């Protein structure tokens, strides 16, 4: 085992343990024309009677091509949630290590920190929901393993400028995780272009938002191959099922549809950004690089209830730091958005 900077960052237990070896690890060529009597499967074909490829090689090959990376820089998980959980389980020693979170942000980082018994240091974003680099740097200590940056950020919608992420990568010795769940809706290019330069950068993406596949649960992690190897060592062997791999492949082979939908959703967001300021109850619209808008209103609970009464479910984000009286509105189809605007008119008094 190497004693590289990355392997020093990994939990000793993960570095030293022997991985579980499944039948499909012992004999990897799962597409071979063979008689498979090695995994106690039912031999009668149901399309799903065989275990999935534990390393999802076909899917990674096409994903690598689409994203401009190599297949050994990719980890796939049962949603981003599993990918993020693997970050904790690989790098963070329970009861000892710490991570830095930048609220208001995605709630799962904090939940996973708690679940894994890892102390989360919260360093609030500034008034424009941007990084406070000085405060982040002064919160780092020898036990800080990971900084989670969400860009575009959920719930605020704004992207974090590249240069800011690079400052963290240059100054912090641990892992910087950039969660790009909404990157397909963003003007800013993906941090994937920084992957070759920074060995301790990890990027998370997902098929749950732009690709319209939230139901299949496919999360993607991109990182240095050495990091990916550690994840592969400890992940559940068959964590991405056959049906998910199949649907993901179909979607990646029909990207034109996704691209059209993304273009429409961005135009619809821009339309909403133009129309919403006309309403008296809307106090502020935060800049968005995502498929949702965070708006500040006069009375979030009252407006939430009024939308619900009219059959529209939005998200009240008022309980989050710096988000008093805000609602998060996902961009719907053009028809749904017209209905939403009409409801805004009807409740605006
Ligand atoms: C929606 C979202 C995800 C996606 O999670 P999945 O488990 O892949 O569905 C990840 N990160 C952020 C910030 C999100 O808003």
mmCIF file of C-alpha atoms and ligand atoms in Angstrom:
data_model
loop_
_atom_site.group_PDB
_atom_site.id
_atom_site.type_symbol
_atom_site.label_atom_id
_atom_site.label_comp_id
_atom_site.label_asym_id
_atom_site.label_seq_id
_atom_site.Cartn_x
_atom_site.Cartn_y
_atom_site.Cartn_z
ATOM 1 C CA UNK A 1 0.000 0.000 0.000
ATOM 2 C CA UNK A 2 1.370 3.406 -0.951
ATOM 3 C CA UNK A 3 1.902 6.134 1.632
ATOM 4 C CA UNK A 4 0.923 8.961 -0.722
ATOM 5 C CA UNK A 5 -0.728 12.136 0.541
ATOM 6 C CA UNK A 6 -4.106 10.680 -0.353
ATOM 7 C CA UNK A 7 -3.607 7.406 1.438
ATOM 8 C CA UNK A 8 -2.441 9.360 4.524
ATOM 9 C CA UNK A 9 -5.758 11.193 4.445
ATOM 10 C CA UNK A 10 -7.773 7.963 4.397
ATOM 11 C CA UNK A 11 -8.916 6.332 7.666
ATOM 12 C CA UNK A 12 -6.322 3.746 8.792
ATOM 13 C CA UNK A 13 -9.026 1.064 8.947
ATOM 14 C CA UNK A 14 -9.983 1.681 5.310
ATOM 15 C CA UNK A 15 -6.353 1.777 4.238
ATOM 16 C CA UNK A 16 -5.622 -1.572 5.871
ATOM 17 C CA UNK A 17 -8.776 -3.646 5.498
ATOM 18 C CA UNK A 18 -9.176 -6.375 2.891
ATOM 19 C CA UNK A 19 -12.219 -5.761 0.674
ATOM 20 C CA UNK A 20 -15.086 -8.225 0.290
ATOM 21 C CA UNK A 21 -14.716 -10.122 -2.959
ATOM 22 C CA UNK A 22 -17.954 -11.020 -4.700
ATOM 23 C CA UNK A 23 -18.373 -13.703 -7.341
ATOM 24 C CA UNK A 24 -18.303 -10.980 -9.985
ATOM 25 C CA UNK A 25 -14.975 -9.725 -8.621
ATOM 26 C CA UNK A 26 -13.437 -13.180 -8.958
ATOM 27 C CA UNK A 27 -14.637 -13.581 -12.529
ATOM 28 C CA UNK A 28 -15.026 -10.103 -13.970
ATOM 29 C CA UNK A 29 -16.052 -10.648 -17.562
ATOM 30 C CA UNK A 30 -19.752 -10.662 -16.847
ATOM 31 C CA UNK A 31 -20.640 -10.303 -20.533
ATOM 32 C CA UNK A 32 -18.734 -13.429 -21.537
ATOM 33 C CA UNK A 33 -20.610 -16.332 -23.129
ATOM 34 C CA UNK A 34 -20.099 -18.722 -20.251
ATOM 35 C CA UNK A 35 -22.167 -20.959 -18.040
ATOM 36 C CA UNK A 36 -22.297 -19.043 -14.803
ATOM 37 C CA UNK A 37 -22.464 -21.392 -11.840
ATOM 38 C CA UNK A 38 -20.567 -19.161 -9.451
ATOM 39 C CA UNK A 39 -23.030 -16.790 -7.764
ATOM 40 C CA UNK A 40 -26.008 -18.920 -6.739
ATOM 41 C CA UNK A 41 -28.300 -17.013 -9.080
ATOM 42 C CA UNK A 42 -31.452 -18.448 -10.622
ATOM 43 C CA UNK A 43 -30.324 -19.444 -14.152
ATOM 44 C CA UNK A 44 -33.649 -18.677 -15.871
ATOM 45 C CA UNK A 45 -33.610 -15.375 -17.709
ATOM 46 C CA UNK A 46 -35.743 -12.540 -16.315
ATOM 47 C CA UNK A 47 -33.462 -9.728 -17.613
ATOM 48 C CA UNK A 48 -32.456 -9.203 -13.995
ATOM 49 C CA UNK A 49 -31.631 -12.699 -12.754
ATOM 50 C CA UNK A 50 -27.898 -11.899 -12.785
ATOM 51 C CA UNK A 51 -26.069 -9.656 -10.330
ATOM 52 C CA UNK A 52 -25.010 -6.274 -11.740
ATOM 53 C CA UNK A 53 -21.422 -5.413 -12.633
ATOM 54 C CA UNK A 54 -20.023 -4.161 -9.279
ATOM 55 C CA UNK A 55 -17.890 -1.582 -11.106
ATOM 56 C CA UNK A 56 -20.523 -0.602 -13.707
ATOM 57 C CA UNK A 57 -17.949 -0.669 -16.504
ATOM 58 C CA UNK A 58 -20.239 -0.119 -19.487
ATOM 59 C CA UNK A 59 -21.943 2.830 -17.850
ATOM 60 C CA UNK A 60 -18.649 4.364 -16.787
ATOM 61 C CA UNK A 61 -17.220 4.058 -20.291
ATOM 62 C CA UNK A 62 -19.969 6.181 -21.810
ATOM 63 C CA UNK A 63 -20.081 8.560 -18.845
ATOM 64 C CA UNK A 64 -16.328 9.089 -19.172
ATOM 65 C CA UNK A 65 -16.814 10.019 -22.820
ATOM 66 C CA UNK A 66 -19.713 12.384 -22.099
ATOM 67 C CA UNK A 67 -17.902 14.111 -19.217
ATOM 68 C CA UNK A 68 -14.402 14.167 -20.711
ATOM 69 C CA UNK A 69 -12.741 12.196 -17.912
ATOM 70 C CA UNK A 70 -11.336 8.684 -17.694
ATOM 71 C CA UNK A 71 -13.423 5.791 -16.376
ATOM 72 C CA UNK A 72 -11.078 5.208 -13.435
ATOM 73 C CA UNK A 73 -11.890 8.723 -12.184
ATOM 74 C CA UNK A 74 -15.553 7.759 -11.681
ATOM 75 C CA UNK A 75 -17.471 6.334 -8.715
ATOM 76 C CA UNK A 76 -21.175 5.508 -9.076
ATOM 77 C CA UNK A 77 -23.543 5.282 -6.142
ATOM 78 C CA UNK A 78 -27.154 4.793 -5.132
ATOM 79 C CA UNK A 79 -27.795 8.533 -5.486
ATOM 80 C CA UNK A 80 -25.377 11.275 -4.430
ATOM 81 C CA UNK A 81 -26.403 10.447 -0.905
ATOM 82 C CA UNK A 82 -24.455 7.174 -1.042
ATOM 83 C CA UNK A 83 -21.502 8.874 -2.754
ATOM 84 C CA UNK A 84 -21.396 11.525 -0.010
ATOM 85 C CA UNK A 85 -21.721 8.884 2.707
ATOM 86 C CA UNK A 86 -18.715 7.076 1.214
ATOM 87 C CA UNK A 87 -16.697 10.294 1.530
ATOM 88 C CA UNK A 88 -17.328 10.265 5.285
ATOM 89 C CA UNK A 89 -16.722 6.556 5.691
ATOM 90 C CA UNK A 90 -13.480 6.665 3.699
ATOM 91 C CA UNK A 91 -11.878 9.811 5.091
ATOM 92 C CA UNK A 92 -13.406 10.692 8.456
ATOM 93 C CA UNK A 93 -12.576 8.837 11.676
ATOM 94 C CA UNK A 94 -15.681 8.842 13.919
ATOM 95 C CA UNK A 95 -15.324 10.802 17.148
ATOM 96 C CA UNK A 96 -12.102 12.363 15.942
ATOM 97 C CA UNK A 97 -12.203 14.044 12.533
ATOM 98 C CA UNK A 98 -14.071 17.159 11.431
ATOM 99 C CA UNK A 99 -15.600 18.543 8.261
ATOM 100 C CA UNK A 100 -16.468 22.101 7.256
ATOM 101 C CA UNK A 101 -19.970 22.925 6.002
ATOM 102 C CA UNK A 102 -21.010 26.243 4.474
ATOM 103 C CA UNK A 103 -24.626 27.014 5.412
ATOM 104 C CA UNK A 104 -27.174 27.661 4.168
ATOM 105 C CA UNK A 105 -26.567 24.538 2.090
ATOM 106 C CA UNK A 106 -27.755 21.023 1.280
ATOM 107 C CA UNK A 107 -28.967 19.308 4.443
ATOM 108 C CA UNK A 108 -27.487 15.865 3.734
ATOM 109 C CA UNK A 109 -23.898 16.905 4.543
ATOM 110 C CA UNK A 110 -24.898 17.709 8.116
ATOM 111 C CA UNK A 111 -27.075 14.602 8.474
ATOM 112 C CA UNK A 112 -24.281 12.349 7.218
ATOM 113 C CA UNK A 113 -21.753 14.044 9.508
ATOM 114 C CA UNK A 114 -24.003 13.393 12.498
ATOM 115 C CA UNK A 115 -24.737 9.824 11.431
ATOM 116 C CA UNK A 116 -21.029 9.095 11.067
ATOM 117 C CA UNK A 117 -20.202 10.809 14.385
ATOM 118 C CA UNK A 118 -18.107 13.479 12.697
ATOM 119 C CA UNK A 119 -18.008 17.032 14.031
ATOM 120 C CA UNK A 120 -19.302 19.538 11.467
ATOM 121 C CA UNK A 121 -17.949 23.070 11.735
ATOM 122 C CA UNK A 122 -20.410 25.499 10.151
ATOM 123 C CA UNK A 123 -18.872 28.513 8.407
ATOM 124 C CA UNK A 124 -21.760 30.636 7.081
ATOM 125 C CA UNK A 125 -21.747 31.933 3.516
ATOM 126 C CA UNK A 126 -21.713 35.755 3.300
ATOM 127 C CA UNK A 127 -24.712 38.006 2.531
ATOM 128 C CA UNK A 128 -24.426 37.131 -1.171
ATOM 129 C CA UNK A 129 -24.163 33.404 -0.359
ATOM 130 C CA UNK A 130 -20.484 33.394 -1.324
ATOM 131 C CA UNK A 131 -17.513 31.828 0.513
ATOM 132 C CA UNK A 132 -15.926 33.591 3.470
ATOM 133 C CA UNK A 133 -12.427 32.283 2.728
ATOM 134 C CA UNK A 134 -10.800 33.892 5.783
ATOM 135 C CA UNK A 135 -13.362 32.329 8.133
ATOM 136 C CA UNK A 136 -13.028 28.944 6.436
ATOM 137 C CA UNK A 137 -9.226 29.013 6.715
ATOM 138 C CA UNK A 138 -9.334 29.911 10.398
ATOM 139 C CA UNK A 139 -11.751 27.011 11.105
ATOM 140 C CA UNK A 140 -9.343 24.413 9.762
ATOM 141 C CA UNK A 141 -7.350 22.338 12.235
ATOM 142 C CA UNK A 142 -5.299 19.124 12.037
ATOM 143 C CA UNK A 143 -8.470 17.000 12.206
ATOM 144 C CA UNK A 144 -10.297 18.766 9.358
ATOM 145 C CA UNK A 145 -10.627 16.239 6.558
ATOM 146 C CA UNK A 146 -13.223 17.603 4.122
ATOM 147 C CA UNK A 147 -14.784 20.905 3.019
ATOM 148 C CA UNK A 148 -18.163 20.571 1.263
ATOM 149 C CA UNK A 149 -18.863 23.256 -1.345
ATOM 150 C CA UNK A 150 -22.212 23.171 -3.128
ATOM 151 C CA UNK A 151 -22.106 24.953 -6.491
ATOM 152 C CA UNK A 152 -24.664 25.969 -7.665
ATOM 153 C CA UNK A 153 -25.720 26.063 -4.038
ATOM 154 C CA UNK A 154 -28.951 24.574 -2.757
ATOM 155 C CA UNK A 155 -31.067 26.419 -1.504
ATOM 156 C CA UNK A 156 -29.682 29.784 -2.656
ATOM 157 C CA UNK A 157 -29.152 28.867 -6.330
ATOM 158 C CA UNK A 158 -25.923 30.808 -6.959
ATOM 159 C CA UNK A 159 -22.716 29.286 -8.282
ATOM 160 C CA UNK A 160 -19.437 29.673 -6.378
ATOM 161 C CA UNK A 161 -16.783 31.228 -8.652
ATOM 162 C CA UNK A 162 -14.026 28.931 -9.816
ATOM 163 C CA UNK A 163 -11.242 31.099 -8.376
ATOM 164 C CA UNK A 164 -12.766 30.724 -4.904
ATOM 165 C CA UNK A 165 -12.773 26.940 -5.167
ATOM 166 C CA UNK A 166 -9.170 27.044 -6.394
ATOM 167 C CA UNK A 167 -8.136 29.119 -3.382
ATOM 168 C CA UNK A 168 -9.479 26.367 -1.111
ATOM 169 C CA UNK A 169 -7.757 23.670 -3.171
ATOM 170 C CA UNK A 170 -4.446 25.517 -2.952
ATOM 171 C CA UNK A 171 -4.580 26.246 0.769
ATOM 172 C CA UNK A 172 -6.367 23.233 2.308
ATOM 173 C CA UNK A 173 -4.527 19.942 2.760
ATOM 174 C CA UNK A 174 -7.702 17.806 2.935
ATOM 175 C CA UNK A 175 -10.375 16.902 0.421
ATOM 176 C CA UNK A 176 -12.518 19.600 -1.239
ATOM 177 C CA UNK A 177 -15.856 18.147 -2.359
ATOM 178 C CA UNK A 178 -17.712 20.263 -4.914
ATOM 179 C CA UNK A 179 -21.341 19.171 -5.216
ATOM 180 C CA UNK A 180 -22.469 20.007 -8.747
ATOM 181 C CA UNK A 181 -26.007 18.553 -8.652
ATOM 182 C CA UNK A 182 -27.229 21.605 -10.627
ATOM 183 C CA UNK A 183 -24.215 22.223 -12.877
ATOM 184 C CA UNK A 184 -26.161 21.508 -16.096
ATOM 185 C CA UNK A 185 -28.268 24.623 -15.451
ATOM 186 C CA UNK A 186 -25.253 26.845 -14.720
ATOM 187 C CA UNK A 187 -23.400 29.437 -16.760
ATOM 188 C CA UNK A 188 -20.248 28.454 -14.947
ATOM 189 C CA UNK A 189 -18.247 25.542 -16.283
ATOM 190 C CA UNK A 190 -17.840 22.410 -14.225
ATOM 191 C CA UNK A 191 -14.936 22.012 -11.811
ATOM 192 C CA UNK A 192 -14.191 18.762 -13.695
ATOM 193 C CA UNK A 193 -11.623 20.792 -15.639
ATOM 194 C CA UNK A 194 -9.647 21.149 -12.383
ATOM 195 C CA UNK A 195 -9.503 17.412 -11.706
ATOM 196 C CA UNK A 196 -6.090 16.825 -13.309
ATOM 197 C CA UNK A 197 -4.540 19.784 -11.482
ATOM 198 C CA UNK A 198 -5.792 19.042 -7.958
ATOM 199 C CA UNK A 199 -5.476 15.445 -6.697
ATOM 200 C CA UNK A 200 -7.593 16.185 -3.621
ATOM 201 C CA UNK A 201 -10.579 17.576 -5.499
ATOM 202 C CA UNK A 202 -13.746 15.517 -5.629
ATOM 203 C CA UNK A 203 -16.823 16.454 -7.661
ATOM 204 C CA UNK A 204 -20.326 15.060 -7.167
ATOM 205 C CA UNK A 205 -22.950 15.073 -9.871
ATOM 206 C CA UNK A 206 -26.247 13.235 -10.210
ATOM 207 C CA UNK A 207 -28.808 12.105 -12.760
ATOM 208 C CA UNK A 208 -31.571 13.281 -10.373
ATOM 209 C CA UNK A 209 -31.979 16.846 -11.607
ATOM 210 C CA UNK A 210 -31.163 17.775 -15.224
ATOM 211 C CA UNK A 211 -31.411 14.197 -16.507
ATOM 212 C CA UNK A 212 -34.905 13.680 -15.108
ATOM 213 C CA UNK A 213 -33.973 10.396 -13.406
ATOM 214 C CA UNK A 214 -34.386 11.071 -9.672
ATOM 215 C CA UNK A 215 -36.267 7.788 -9.340
ATOM 216 C CA UNK A 216 -33.435 5.523 -10.507
ATOM 217 C CA UNK A 217 -30.977 6.853 -7.867
ATOM 218 C CA UNK A 218 -27.697 7.373 -9.670
ATOM 219 C CA UNK A 219 -25.085 9.603 -8.098
ATOM 220 C CA UNK A 220 -21.653 10.206 -9.594
ATOM 221 C CA UNK A 221 -18.366 10.997 -7.898
ATOM 222 C CA UNK A 222 -15.331 12.176 -9.871
ATOM 223 C CA UNK A 223 -11.868 12.119 -8.291
ATOM 224 C CA UNK A 224 -8.278 11.002 -8.615
ATOM 225 C CA UNK A 225 -8.134 7.225 -9.411
ATOM 226 C CA UNK A 226 -6.380 6.568 -6.098
ATOM 227 C CA UNK A 227 -9.356 8.045 -4.228
ATOM 228 C CA UNK A 228 -11.815 6.124 -6.411
ATOM 229 C CA UNK A 229 -9.982 2.880 -5.556
ATOM 230 C CA UNK A 230 -10.546 3.487 -1.847
ATOM 231 C CA UNK A 231 -14.252 4.126 -2.446
ATOM 232 C CA UNK A 232 -14.519 0.949 -4.506
ATOM 233 C CA UNK A 233 -12.835 -0.967 -1.728
ATOM 234 C CA UNK A 234 -15.493 -0.139 0.865
ATOM 235 C CA UNK A 235 -18.693 0.420 -1.128
ATOM 236 C CA UNK A 236 -21.439 -2.238 -1.054
ATOM 237 C CA UNK A 237 -20.494 -4.534 -3.963
ATOM 238 C CA UNK A 238 -23.743 -4.285 -5.939
ATOM 239 C CA UNK A 239 -24.726 -0.733 -5.037
ATOM 240 C CA UNK A 240 -26.048 0.249 -8.495
ATOM 241 C CA UNK A 241 -28.717 -2.149 -9.705
ATOM 242 C CA UNK A 242 -29.190 -3.530 -13.220
ATOM 243 C CA UNK A 243 -32.325 -1.476 -13.986
ATOM 244 C CA UNK A 244 -30.643 1.755 -12.932
ATOM 245 C CA UNK A 245 -27.587 1.040 -15.071
ATOM 246 C CA UNK A 246 -29.836 0.278 -18.014
ATOM 247 C CA UNK A 247 -31.913 3.458 -17.760
ATOM 248 C CA UNK A 248 -28.831 5.606 -17.197
ATOM 249 C CA UNK A 249 -27.212 4.168 -20.327
ATOM 250 C CA UNK A 250 -30.360 4.874 -22.351
ATOM 251 C CA UNK A 251 -30.426 8.481 -21.154
ATOM 252 C CA UNK A 252 -26.729 9.051 -21.880
ATOM 253 C CA UNK A 253 -27.311 7.701 -25.378
ATOM 254 C CA UNK A 254 -30.111 10.237 -25.959
ATOM 255 C CA UNK A 255 -28.565 13.425 -24.656
ATOM 256 C CA UNK A 256 -30.373 15.682 -27.129
ATOM 257 C CA UNK A 257 -33.603 15.307 -25.152
ATOM 258 C CA UNK A 258 -31.928 16.283 -21.880
ATOM 259 C CA UNK A 259 -30.240 19.239 -23.546
ATOM 260 C CA UNK A 260 -33.570 20.483 -24.928
ATOM 261 C CA UNK A 261 -35.270 20.202 -21.561
ATOM 262 C CA UNK A 262 -32.407 21.979 -19.787
ATOM 263 C CA UNK A 263 -32.544 24.824 -22.314
ATOM 264 C CA UNK A 264 -36.309 25.188 -21.793
ATOM 265 C CA UNK A 265 -35.969 25.106 -18.000
ATOM 266 C CA UNK A 266 -33.301 27.841 -18.083
ATOM 267 C CA UNK A 267 -35.516 30.015 -20.313
ATOM 268 C CA UNK A 268 -38.441 29.393 -17.984
ATOM 269 C CA UNK A 269 -36.336 30.375 -14.976
ATOM 270 C CA UNK A 270 -35.370 33.602 -16.727
ATOM 271 C CA UNK A 271 -39.026 34.271 -17.498
ATOM 272 C CA UNK A 272 -39.950 33.756 -13.846
ATOM 273 C CA UNK A 273 -37.093 36.079 -12.818
ATOM 274 C CA UNK A 274 -38.627 38.775 -15.046
ATOM 275 C CA UNK A 275 -42.218 38.261 -13.890
ATOM 276 C CA UNK A 276 -41.907 37.738 -10.142
ATOM 277 C CA UNK A 277 -40.730 41.275 -9.192
ATOM 278 C CA UNK A 278 -44.165 42.606 -10.222
ATOM 279 C CA UNK A 279 -45.772 41.037 -7.152
ATOM 280 C CA UNK A 280 -45.920 43.031 -3.944
ATOM 281 C CA UNK A 281 -45.453 39.997 -1.696
ATOM 282 C CA UNK A 282 -42.141 39.145 -3.407
ATOM 283 C CA UNK A 283 -39.381 41.097 -1.657
ATOM 284 C CA UNK A 284 -36.281 39.636 -3.285
ATOM 285 C CA UNK A 285 -35.276 37.141 -5.965
ATOM 286 C CA UNK A 286 -31.856 35.631 -5.451
ATOM 287 C CA UNK A 287 -29.666 35.085 -8.542
ATOM 288 C CA UNK A 288 -29.909 31.474 -9.695
ATOM 289 C CA UNK A 289 -27.694 29.184 -11.743
ATOM 290 C CA UNK A 290 -29.991 26.230 -11.037
ATOM 291 C CA UNK A 291 -33.482 24.913 -11.888
ATOM 292 C CA UNK A 292 -35.062 26.696 -8.940
ATOM 293 C CA UNK A 293 -35.411 30.182 -7.515
ATOM 294 C CA UNK A 294 -35.051 31.235 -3.898
ATOM 295 C CA UNK A 295 -37.368 34.165 -3.262
ATOM 296 C CA UNK A 296 -37.836 36.263 -0.161
ATOM 297 C CA UNK A 297 -41.451 37.102 0.567
ATOM 298 C CA UNK A 298 -43.377 39.149 3.140
ATOM 299 C CA UNK A 299 -44.639 36.116 5.107
ATOM 300 C CA UNK A 300 -43.332 32.732 3.993
ATOM 301 C CA UNK A 301 -45.725 30.548 5.996
ATOM 302 C CA UNK A 302 -48.779 32.525 4.836
ATOM 303 C CA UNK A 303 -47.692 32.394 1.189
ATOM 304 C CA UNK A 304 -46.773 28.707 1.447
ATOM 305 C CA UNK A 305 -50.275 27.928 2.729
ATOM 306 C CA UNK A 306 -51.882 30.008 -0.025
ATOM 307 C CA UNK A 307 -49.920 28.214 -2.747
ATOM 308 C CA UNK A 308 -50.855 24.869 -1.223
ATOM 309 C CA UNK A 309 -54.517 25.836 -1.142
ATOM 310 C CA UNK A 310 -54.266 26.429 -4.880
ATOM 311 C CA UNK A 311 -52.624 23.034 -5.414
ATOM 312 C CA UNK A 312 -48.983 24.153 -5.652
ATOM 313 C CA UNK A 313 -46.332 22.721 -3.339
ATOM 314 C CA UNK A 314 -43.255 24.900 -2.827
ATOM 315 C CA UNK A 315 -40.521 24.567 -0.206
ATOM 316 C CA UNK A 316 -40.415 26.893 2.776
ATOM 317 C CA UNK A 317 -36.700 27.402 3.515
ATOM 318 C CA UNK A 318 -37.155 30.003 6.271
ATOM 319 C CA UNK A 319 -35.593 27.845 8.975
ATOM 320 C CA UNK A 320 -32.191 27.845 7.248
ATOM 321 C CA UNK A 321 -29.449 30.273 8.226
ATOM 322 C CA UNK A 322 -29.851 33.618 6.432
ATOM 323 C CA UNK A 323 -33.028 32.465 4.656
ATOM 324 C CA UNK A 324 -35.735 34.098 6.780
ATOM 325 C CA UNK A 325 -39.051 34.307 4.923
ATOM 326 C CA UNK A 326 -37.852 32.486 1.834
ATOM 327 C CA UNK A 327 -39.534 30.005 -0.456
ATOM 328 C CA UNK A 328 -37.708 27.765 -2.899
ATOM 329 C CA UNK A 329 -39.564 27.362 -6.155
ATOM 330 C CA UNK A 330 -38.587 24.596 -8.570
ATOM 331 C CA UNK A 331 -39.025 25.517 -12.237
ATOM 332 C CA UNK A 332 -41.822 23.404 -13.723
ATOM 333 C CA UNK A 333 -43.065 22.885 -17.264
ATOM 334 C CA UNK A 334 -44.107 26.080 -19.123
ATOM 335 C CA UNK A 335 -47.742 25.246 -18.351
ATOM 336 C CA UNK A 336 -47.047 24.674 -14.664
ATOM 337 C CA UNK A 337 -45.150 27.957 -14.468
ATOM 338 C CA UNK A 338 -48.056 29.866 -16.033
ATOM 339 C CA UNK A 339 -50.327 28.380 -13.386
ATOM 340 C CA UNK A 340 -47.824 29.366 -10.706
ATOM 341 C CA UNK A 341 -47.711 32.973 -11.949
ATOM 342 C CA UNK A 342 -51.516 33.100 -12.098
ATOM 343 C CA UNK A 343 -51.685 31.937 -8.490
ATOM 344 C CA UNK A 344 -49.146 34.650 -7.604
ATOM 345 C CA UNK A 345 -51.528 37.200 -9.145
ATOM 346 C CA UNK A 346 -54.483 35.846 -7.202
ATOM 347 C CA UNK A 347 -52.755 35.915 -3.811
ATOM 348 C CA UNK A 348 -50.989 39.263 -4.310
ATOM 349 C CA UNK A 349 -52.961 41.595 -2.109
HETATM 350 C C1 LIG B 1 -30.784 17.115 -5.276
HETATM 351 C C2 LIG B 1 -29.389 17.220 -4.785
HETATM 352 C C3 LIG B 1 -28.532 16.135 -4.855
HETATM 353 C C4 LIG B 1 -28.988 14.861 -5.486
HETATM 354 O O1 LIG B 1 -29.024 13.826 -4.638
HETATM 355 P P1 LIG B 1 -29.332 12.369 -5.246
HETATM 356 O O2 LIG B 1 -29.140 11.527 -4.055
HETATM 357 O O3 LIG B 1 -28.325 12.108 -6.333
HETATM 358 O O4 LIG B 1 -30.726 12.379 -5.770
HETATM 359 C C5 LIG B 1 -27.224 16.276 -4.435
HETATM 360 N N1 LIG B 1 -26.778 17.455 -3.959
HETATM 361 C C6 LIG B 1 -27.573 18.524 -3.890
HETATM 362 C C7 LIG B 1 -27.023 19.810 -3.424
HETATM 363 C C8 LIG B 1 -28.907 18.434 -4.283
HETATM 364 O O5 LIG B 1 -29.700 19.517 -4.193
#
